[in-house]
Structure formats: structure tokens, C-alpha cells
mmCIF file of C-alpha atoms in Angstrom:
data_model
loop_
_atom_site.group_PDB
_atom_site.id
_atom_site.type_symbol
_atom_site.label_atom_id
_atom_site.label_comp_id
_atom_site.label_asym_id
_atom_site.label_seq_id
_atom_site.Cartn_x
_atom_site.Cartn_y
_atom_site.Cartn_z
ATOM 1 C CA MET A 1 19.885 -1.121 26.380
ATOM 2 C CA GLU A 2 19.454 -3.276 23.832
ATOM 3 C CA ASN A 3 21.362 -2.490 20.608
ATOM 4 C CA LYS A 4 18.544 -2.561 17.275
ATOM 5 C CA PRO A 5 19.849 -4.161 14.002
ATOM 6 C CA ARG A 6 21.482 -1.441 11.511
ATOM 7 C CA PRO A 7 19.093 -1.058 8.521
ATOM 8 C CA SER A 8 20.198 -2.136 4.682
ATOM 9 C CA PHE A 9 20.653 1.161 2.800
ATOM 10 C CA GLY A 10 19.346 0.342 -1.446
ATOM 11 C CA LEU A 11 19.175 2.548 -4.359
ATOM 12 C CA LEU A 12 16.379 2.739 -6.996
ATOM 13 C CA VAL A 13 17.012 4.947 -9.685
ATOM 14 C CA ILE A 14 13.057 4.893 -12.011
ATOM 15 C CA GLY A 15 13.972 5.608 -15.686
ATOM 16 C CA ASP A 16 13.312 4.848 -19.505
ATOM 17 C CA GLU A 17 16.211 6.714 -20.375
ATOM 18 C CA ILE A 18 18.370 5.229 -17.844
ATOM 19 C CA LEU A 19 17.890 1.281 -18.730
ATOM 20 C CA SER A 20 17.826 2.673 -22.821
ATOM 21 C CA SER A 21 21.357 4.234 -21.306
ATOM 22 C CA LYS A 22 20.332 8.179 -23.778
ATOM 23 C CA ARG A 23 21.394 9.014 -19.473
ATOM 24 C CA GLN A 24 23.654 7.696 -17.887
ATOM 25 C CA ASP A 25 24.092 7.574 -14.256
ATOM 26 C CA ARG A 26 25.073 9.077 -12.055
ATOM 27 C CA HIS A 27 23.528 8.774 -8.157
ATOM 28 C CA LEU A 28 24.694 5.949 -7.349
ATOM 29 C CA ALA A 29 28.200 7.305 -7.193
ATOM 30 C CA ASN A 30 26.164 10.142 -5.840
ATOM 31 C CA LEU A 31 25.400 8.302 -3.125
ATOM 32 C CA ASN A 32 28.373 6.866 -2.250
ATOM 33 C CA ALA A 33 30.187 10.060 -1.103
ATOM 34 C CA LEU A 34 27.737 9.994 1.485
ATOM 35 C CA LEU A 35 27.575 7.661 3.007
ATOM 36 C CA LYS A 36 31.352 6.795 2.455
ATOM 37 C CA PRO A 37 32.116 9.172 4.924
ATOM 38 C CA ARG A 38 29.838 9.452 7.498
ATOM 39 C CA GLY A 39 31.496 4.586 7.342
ATOM 40 C CA LEU A 40 28.112 3.463 6.241
ATOM 41 C CA ALA A 41 27.972 1.819 2.881
ATOM 42 C CA LEU A 42 24.536 0.122 0.198
ATOM 43 C CA SER A 43 23.780 -2.994 -0.126
ATOM 44 C CA TRP A 44 21.996 -3.231 -2.867
ATOM 45 C CA PHE A 45 20.945 -1.245 -6.146
ATOM 46 C CA LYS A 46 18.903 -1.297 -9.093
ATOM 47 C CA VAL A 47 17.283 0.439 -11.510
ATOM 48 C CA LEU A 48 13.550 0.052 -13.107
ATOM 49 C CA GLY A 49 11.842 1.669 -16.206
ATOM 50 C CA ASP A 50 8.512 3.841 -15.874
ATOM 51 C CA ASP A 51 6.920 0.573 -15.906
ATOM 52 C CA ASN A 52 3.848 0.746 -13.564
ATOM 53 C CA ARG A 53 4.074 -2.929 -12.208
ATOM 54 C CA LEU A 54 6.776 -3.420 -11.878
ATOM 55 C CA LEU A 55 7.441 -0.167 -9.594
ATOM 56 C CA VAL A 56 4.522 -1.451 -7.660
ATOM 57 C CA ASP A 57 5.787 -4.882 -7.797
ATOM 58 C CA HIS A 58 9.309 -3.959 -6.460
ATOM 59 C CA LEU A 59 8.221 -1.060 -4.128
ATOM 60 C CA LYS A 60 6.031 -3.579 -2.546
ATOM 61 C CA GLN A 61 9.010 -6.344 -1.974
ATOM 62 C CA SER A 62 11.315 -3.305 -1.137
ATOM 63 C CA PHE A 63 8.526 -2.108 1.306
ATOM 64 C CA ALA A 64 7.558 -5.124 3.232
ATOM 65 C CA THR A 65 11.435 -4.457 4.954
ATOM 66 C CA GLN A 66 13.153 -2.480 6.930
ATOM 67 C CA ASP A 67 16.181 -1.145 4.459
ATOM 68 C CA VAL A 68 16.090 2.760 4.147
ATOM 69 C CA VAL A 69 16.127 3.596 0.053
ATOM 70 C CA PHE A 70 16.251 6.270 -1.655
ATOM 71 C CA CYS A 71 14.479 6.036 -5.442
ATOM 72 C CA CYS A 72 15.369 8.951 -7.868
ATOM 73 C CA GLY A 73 13.227 9.577 -11.094
ATOM 74 C CA GLY A 74 9.718 9.868 -11.716
ATOM 75 C CA ILE A 75 7.654 12.084 -10.045
ATOM 76 C CA GLY A 76 7.576 14.591 -12.364
ATOM 77 C CA ALA A 77 4.030 16.057 -14.068
ATOM 78 C CA THR A 78 4.241 14.360 -17.303
ATOM 79 C CA PRO A 79 1.792 11.269 -17.820
ATOM 80 C CA ASP A 80 5.155 9.025 -18.046
ATOM 81 C CA ASP A 81 6.471 9.758 -14.738
ATOM 82 C CA ARG A 82 4.497 7.278 -12.789
ATOM 83 C CA THR A 83 6.662 6.801 -10.065
ATOM 84 C CA ARG A 84 4.129 8.927 -7.029
ATOM 85 C CA GLN A 85 1.306 6.694 -8.713
ATOM 86 C CA SER A 86 3.318 3.842 -8.238
ATOM 87 C CA ALA A 87 4.270 4.489 -4.795
ATOM 88 C CA ALA A 88 1.222 4.897 -3.649
ATOM 89 C CA GLN A 89 -1.042 2.216 -5.672
ATOM 90 C CA ALA A 90 2.594 -0.452 -3.231
ATOM 91 C CA LEU A 91 0.969 0.929 0.356
ATOM 92 C CA GLY A 92 -2.997 0.802 -0.833
ATOM 93 C CA LEU A 93 -2.308 5.361 -0.058
ATOM 94 C CA PRO A 94 -4.128 7.621 -2.422
ATOM 95 C CA ILE A 95 -2.331 10.899 -3.728
ATOM 96 C CA GLU A 96 -3.159 13.668 -1.606
ATOM 97 C CA ARG A 97 -2.266 16.720 -2.066
ATOM 98 C CA HIS A 98 1.127 18.140 0.505
ATOM 99 C CA PRO A 99 -0.044 21.624 1.315
ATOM 100 C CA ASP A 100 4.039 22.903 2.676
ATOM 101 C CA ALA A 101 5.025 21.326 -0.800
ATOM 102 C CA LEU A 102 2.017 22.710 -3.298
ATOM 103 C CA ALA A 103 3.348 26.397 -0.844
ATOM 104 C CA GLU A 104 6.436 25.861 -1.955
ATOM 105 C CA ILE A 105 5.555 25.289 -5.784
ATOM 106 C CA GLU A 106 3.116 27.960 -6.157
ATOM 107 C CA ALA A 107 6.378 30.201 -3.966
ATOM 108 C CA LYS A 108 8.328 29.782 -6.864
ATOM 109 C CA PHE A 109 5.880 30.838 -9.874
ATOM 110 C CA GLY A 110 2.659 31.613 -8.563
ATOM 111 C CA GLU A 111 -0.113 32.109 -10.885
ATOM 112 C CA GLU A 112 2.041 29.468 -13.802
ATOM 113 C CA ALA A 113 2.127 26.757 -10.822
ATOM 114 C CA TYR A 114 -1.718 25.503 -12.198
ATOM 115 C CA PRO A 115 -2.556 24.164 -13.235
ATOM 116 C CA ASN A 116 -0.109 21.564 -14.395
ATOM 117 C CA ARG A 117 2.944 22.053 -12.179
ATOM 118 C CA VAL A 118 0.659 21.777 -8.737
ATOM 119 C CA ARG A 119 0.681 17.674 -9.953
ATOM 120 C CA MET A 120 3.943 17.551 -8.175
ATOM 121 C CA ALA A 121 2.445 18.074 -4.649
ATOM 122 C CA ASP A 122 0.780 14.963 -4.859
ATOM 123 C CA PHE A 123 2.128 12.271 -2.984
ATOM 124 C CA PRO A 124 0.769 9.482 -1.560
ATOM 125 C CA GLN A 125 -1.768 10.207 1.741
ATOM 126 C CA GLY A 126 1.156 11.484 5.660
ATOM 127 C CA ALA A 127 4.028 11.609 3.451
ATOM 128 C CA SER A 128 6.441 13.918 4.755
ATOM 129 C CA ILE A 129 7.956 16.702 2.042
ATOM 130 C CA ILE A 130 12.176 17.080 1.298
ATOM 131 C CA PRO A 131 13.728 19.943 0.365
ATOM 132 C CA ASN A 132 14.729 20.402 -3.187
ATOM 133 C CA PHE A 133 17.527 23.590 -2.461
ATOM 134 C CA PHE A 134 17.586 23.628 -6.848
ATOM 135 C CA ASN A 135 14.701 24.242 -7.522
ATOM 136 C CA ARG A 136 11.922 23.970 -4.227
ATOM 137 C CA ILE A 137 9.889 21.711 -5.869
ATOM 138 C CA ALA A 138 10.583 19.327 -2.592
ATOM 139 C CA GLY A 139 10.291 15.507 -3.316
ATOM 140 C CA PHE A 140 8.898 13.162 -0.309
ATOM 141 C CA SER A 141 9.952 10.615 2.264
ATOM 142 C CA ILE A 142 7.389 8.032 3.537
ATOM 143 C CA GLN A 143 8.154 4.375 5.483
ATOM 144 C CA ARG A 144 11.024 4.715 5.719
ATOM 145 C CA HIS A 145 11.513 5.386 1.020
ATOM 146 C CA TYR A 146 12.936 8.622 0.141
ATOM 147 C CA PHE A 147 11.561 9.683 -3.536
ATOM 148 C CA MET A 148 13.803 13.207 -4.985
ATOM 149 C CA PRO A 149 13.979 13.323 -8.968
ATOM 150 C CA GLY A 150 16.513 12.745 -11.927
ATOM 151 C CA PHE A 151 18.079 15.165 -12.243
ATOM 152 C CA PRO A 152 21.633 14.233 -10.156
ATOM 153 C CA GLN A 153 22.131 18.095 -8.940
ATOM 154 C CA MET A 154 19.416 18.509 -7.698
ATOM 155 C CA THR A 155 18.821 14.789 -5.790
ATOM 156 C CA GLN A 156 22.645 14.883 -3.570
ATOM 157 C CA SER A 157 21.519 17.541 -1.819
ATOM 158 C CA MET A 158 18.766 16.109 -1.123
ATOM 159 C CA MET A 159 19.597 12.791 -0.743
ATOM 160 C CA GLU A 160 22.357 14.760 2.232
ATOM 161 C CA TRP A 161 19.423 16.040 4.034
ATOM 162 C CA VAL A 162 17.303 13.017 4.710
ATOM 163 C CA LEU A 163 21.006 11.722 5.815
ATOM 164 C CA ASN A 164 21.515 14.484 8.013
ATOM 165 C CA THR A 165 17.887 15.047 8.956
ATOM 166 C CA TYR A 166 17.029 11.268 10.025
ATOM 167 C CA TYR A 167 19.943 8.953 10.261
ATOM 168 C CA ALA A 168 22.447 11.103 11.819
ATOM 169 C CA ASP A 169 23.056 8.241 14.117
ATOM 170 C CA LEU A 170 24.257 5.830 12.691
ATOM 171 C CA SER A 171 27.232 8.096 11.629
ATOM 172 C CA GLN A 172 30.654 5.782 12.631
ATOM 173 C CA SER A 173 33.749 6.220 12.073
ATOM 174 C CA PRO A 174 35.104 6.084 7.935
ATOM 175 C CA ARG A 175 35.910 2.882 6.255
ATOM 176 C CA VAL A 176 38.579 3.142 3.972
ATOM 177 C CA GLU A 177 40.131 0.591 1.614
ATOM 178 C CA LEU A 178 43.247 -0.997 1.481
ATOM 179 C CA ALA A 179 44.430 -3.168 -1.518
ATOM 180 C CA ILE A 180 47.803 -4.831 -3.415
ATOM 181 C CA LYS A 181 47.765 -6.184 -7.279
ATOM 182 C CA LEU A 182 48.780 -9.928 -7.958
ATOM 183 C CA VAL A 183 50.425 -9.843 -10.722
ATOM 184 C CA ASP A 184 49.820 -12.812 -12.736
ATOM 185 C CA GLY A 185 47.927 -14.232 -9.966
ATOM 186 C CA LYS A 186 45.386 -16.958 -10.279
ATOM 187 C CA GLU A 187 40.997 -16.932 -8.066
ATOM 188 C CA SER A 188 41.726 -20.550 -7.455
ATOM 189 C CA GLU A 189 44.698 -20.983 -5.831
ATOM 190 C CA TRP A 190 43.366 -18.450 -3.240
ATOM 191 C CA ILE A 191 40.435 -19.419 -2.645
ATOM 192 C CA ASP A 192 41.586 -21.810 0.672
ATOM 193 C CA PHE A 193 43.861 -18.518 2.347
ATOM 194 C CA MET A 194 39.986 -16.315 1.780
ATOM 195 C CA GLU A 195 37.808 -18.676 3.493
ATOM 196 C CA THR A 196 40.374 -18.188 6.295
ATOM 197 C CA PHE A 197 41.105 -14.757 5.347
ATOM 198 C CA GLU A 198 37.750 -14.024 6.466
ATOM 199 C CA SER A 199 36.934 -16.346 9.421
ATOM 200 C CA GLN A 200 39.256 -14.468 11.097
ATOM 201 C CA PHE A 201 38.506 -10.779 9.749
ATOM 202 C CA PRO A 202 34.769 -11.203 9.767
ATOM 203 C CA GLN A 203 34.197 -7.113 10.208
ATOM 204 C CA LEU A 204 35.609 -7.056 7.222
ATOM 205 C CA ARG A 205 34.915 -7.017 3.463
ATOM 206 C CA LEU A 206 37.601 -8.987 1.504
ATOM 207 C CA PHE A 207 38.007 -8.741 -2.558
ATOM 208 C CA SER A 208 38.854 -10.241 -4.893
ATOM 209 C CA LEU A 209 38.750 -8.529 -8.056
ATOM 210 C CA PRO A 210 40.759 -9.564 -11.723
ATOM 211 C CA HIS A 211 41.619 -7.733 -14.662
ATOM 212 C CA ILE A 212 43.153 -8.004 -17.478
ATOM 213 C CA ALA A 213 45.747 -4.886 -19.219
ATOM 214 C CA ALA A 214 45.101 -4.330 -22.402
ATOM 215 C CA ASN A 215 49.104 -6.020 -23.180
ATOM 216 C CA GLY A 216 47.083 -9.567 -21.875
ATOM 217 C CA GLN A 217 49.010 -9.198 -18.679
ATOM 218 C CA ARG A 218 46.649 -10.957 -15.658
ATOM 219 C CA PHE A 219 46.393 -8.691 -12.192
ATOM 220 C CA ILE A 220 44.221 -9.650 -9.474
ATOM 221 C CA GLU A 221 43.017 -6.318 -6.925
ATOM 222 C CA LEU A 222 43.082 -8.299 -3.691
ATOM 223 C CA GLY A 223 42.088 -5.751 -0.119
ATOM 224 C CA VAL A 224 40.122 -5.194 2.928
ATOM 225 C CA GLU A 225 37.744 -2.559 3.589
ATOM 226 C CA GLY A 226 36.825 -2.218 6.834
ATOM 227 C CA GLU A 227 37.684 0.273 9.440
ATOM 228 C CA PRO A 228 41.157 2.092 9.799
ATOM 229 C CA GLU A 229 42.939 -0.388 12.736
ATOM 230 C CA ARG A 230 41.062 -3.667 11.142
ATOM 231 C CA ALA A 231 41.617 -3.262 7.900
ATOM 232 C CA GLN A 232 45.683 -1.992 8.072
ATOM 233 C CA ALA A 233 45.716 -5.501 10.466
ATOM 234 C CA GLY A 234 43.739 -7.570 7.635
ATOM 235 C CA LEU A 235 46.172 -5.569 5.018
ATOM 236 C CA ASP A 236 49.166 -6.749 6.905
ATOM 237 C CA VAL A 237 48.763 -10.497 6.766
ATOM 238 C CA ILE A 238 47.401 -10.233 3.265
ATOM 239 C CA MET A 239 51.137 -9.175 3.190
ATOM 240 C CA GLN A 240 52.675 -11.954 4.484
ATOM 241 C CA GLU A 241 50.691 -14.375 2.582
ATOM 242 C CA ILE A 242 52.371 -12.775 -0.819
ATOM 243 C CA LYS A 243 55.267 -13.279 1.209
ATOM 244 C CA HIS A 244 55.151 -16.865 1.960
ATOM 245 C CA ARG A 245 53.569 -17.477 -1.218
ATOM 246 C CA ASN A 246 56.941 -16.352 -2.977
ATOM 247 C CA GLN A 247 53.647 -14.453 -5.191
ATOM 248 C CA ALA A 248 54.767 -10.771 -7.478
ATOM 249 C CA TRP A 249 52.577 -8.203 -6.159
ATOM 250 C CA LEU A 250 51.862 -3.807 -7.541
ATOM 251 C CA PRO A 251 50.632 -0.912 -5.133
ATOM 252 C CA LEU A 252 47.943 -0.769 -6.678
ATOM 253 C CA GLU A 253 48.571 2.968 -7.019
ATOM 254 C CA LYS A 254 51.623 2.149 -8.794
ATOM 255 C CA SER A 255 50.633 -1.165 -11.236
ATOM 256 C CA GLN A 256 51.079 -0.806 -15.010
ATOM 257 C CA GLU A 257 47.531 -0.875 -16.961
#
């Protein structure tokens, strides 16, 4: 049986308030916290303002891929929330009022659902709902894109529902990060080793993160991410090279900032 390629995961956060720093993004950390225990990882992350032209252009691009995309923000009822309309426009679809989303809004707000709150049940034609366990105002999904509100306290449980409902079969052994810190190391001196390492361990993600402490001392966080046994084998090779070079190093958790 032929194995299907695993999809890439992306996160699109939408809102002028994020770009202007009026609010700080929390969706990235929340989604990573859900993906990592499942052995999954994000491939890309974008932040866009509430600009219809930009939203349509970027959504057209992502709809054309096989990526699984979480989209947070801009699905409210006010005129500055343009995500629902932009998604429909990117797909060339009309907007329709979804009966299940409408029923949830009516159940929560009664007569006060009209005339404006019901607009939040208007989705691109053919969309499915994503339950909102916080306030019953549903998000929607269409073509592997999952549209949710901009409030992290709502979206985290909605993202978890999406992963459990649609992508439970993709879960695999959790990946781990193992790293040390080189003391006064120079990245340029490790490039040849890193290239050889990547050829030797193609299943691992090798990373090198330079850092300058407050006192001016330089460090390089050097490590690997992958399945636990492979990651440990990779770190053992790094440690052998450190010993061979007589390179000063510190355990990551004990290094001084």
C-alpha cells in the first residue's frame, strides 16, 4: 500500500491589532503545544492585517497547496472582520448562512441574535462548522483550512478538536529537542561538520542558535530535534566532535545568561 505524503501545517494569524502590537500573538505557542506531543510540527507561520486584497492573495496561494492551515482572526460580524469574505472570494464561492452555526447562535442569544450576531454564521458555500466550546459561535473549515476567532482562549480548544477529528491518524511518536551550548564558539568553524551531520542523520533537524549574553560572552546553542533514540544518537555524535575539538561547552539548562 502506497503511503500518502504527510501534509505540511501552516498558521495564518489575521488582525491589524497583531501587526500594530496592540495585542501579542499567542496562537503560535498554543498550536505548537498541540502539535509537538503528536509528533507534528509547523512548516510556516504568517501574520496579515485585515486587508481584503492581501488576504485573498495569500489564501489563494495556500488553497492551491495540500497544506493544513489554521487561520485565526477576522471572522466576527463587524466591518473590519474580512476573513470570511476573503476566503469565499479566494475560492470563487458565494457566502451562505450555515444552518448549524445559526442554530448555535440562536440557542445562545435568542432574539438578540438578530440582526447582527447571525452574520457570524455566514460562511463560504460548502463549509463545515468547527465547534466553539467557549461561546458557541462556530468557526468553519473548507479545503483543509480551519478558520477560528482571534481569541486564544477560544481557538486552542478548537484547534485541538480539528486535530483530533481530522488528523488523529497523523500522530506519531513525540519528537524531542536535545542541545548543549558551545562557549565562545564560532558558527563558521562548525559548518563543515554540520553539513556532514545532516547527511548522516537526514531524519533529524539540526539547529544552531547564536546568542550573546548580557556580559558580552558568546554562546551557540547546538542541538537536534527528532525521535528520541535518533536524537540521542545525533547528540552523541555532536559530543564526540566537541571532545575531539576540545571545545568548551555547557549543559543547556545550566548555562549562564
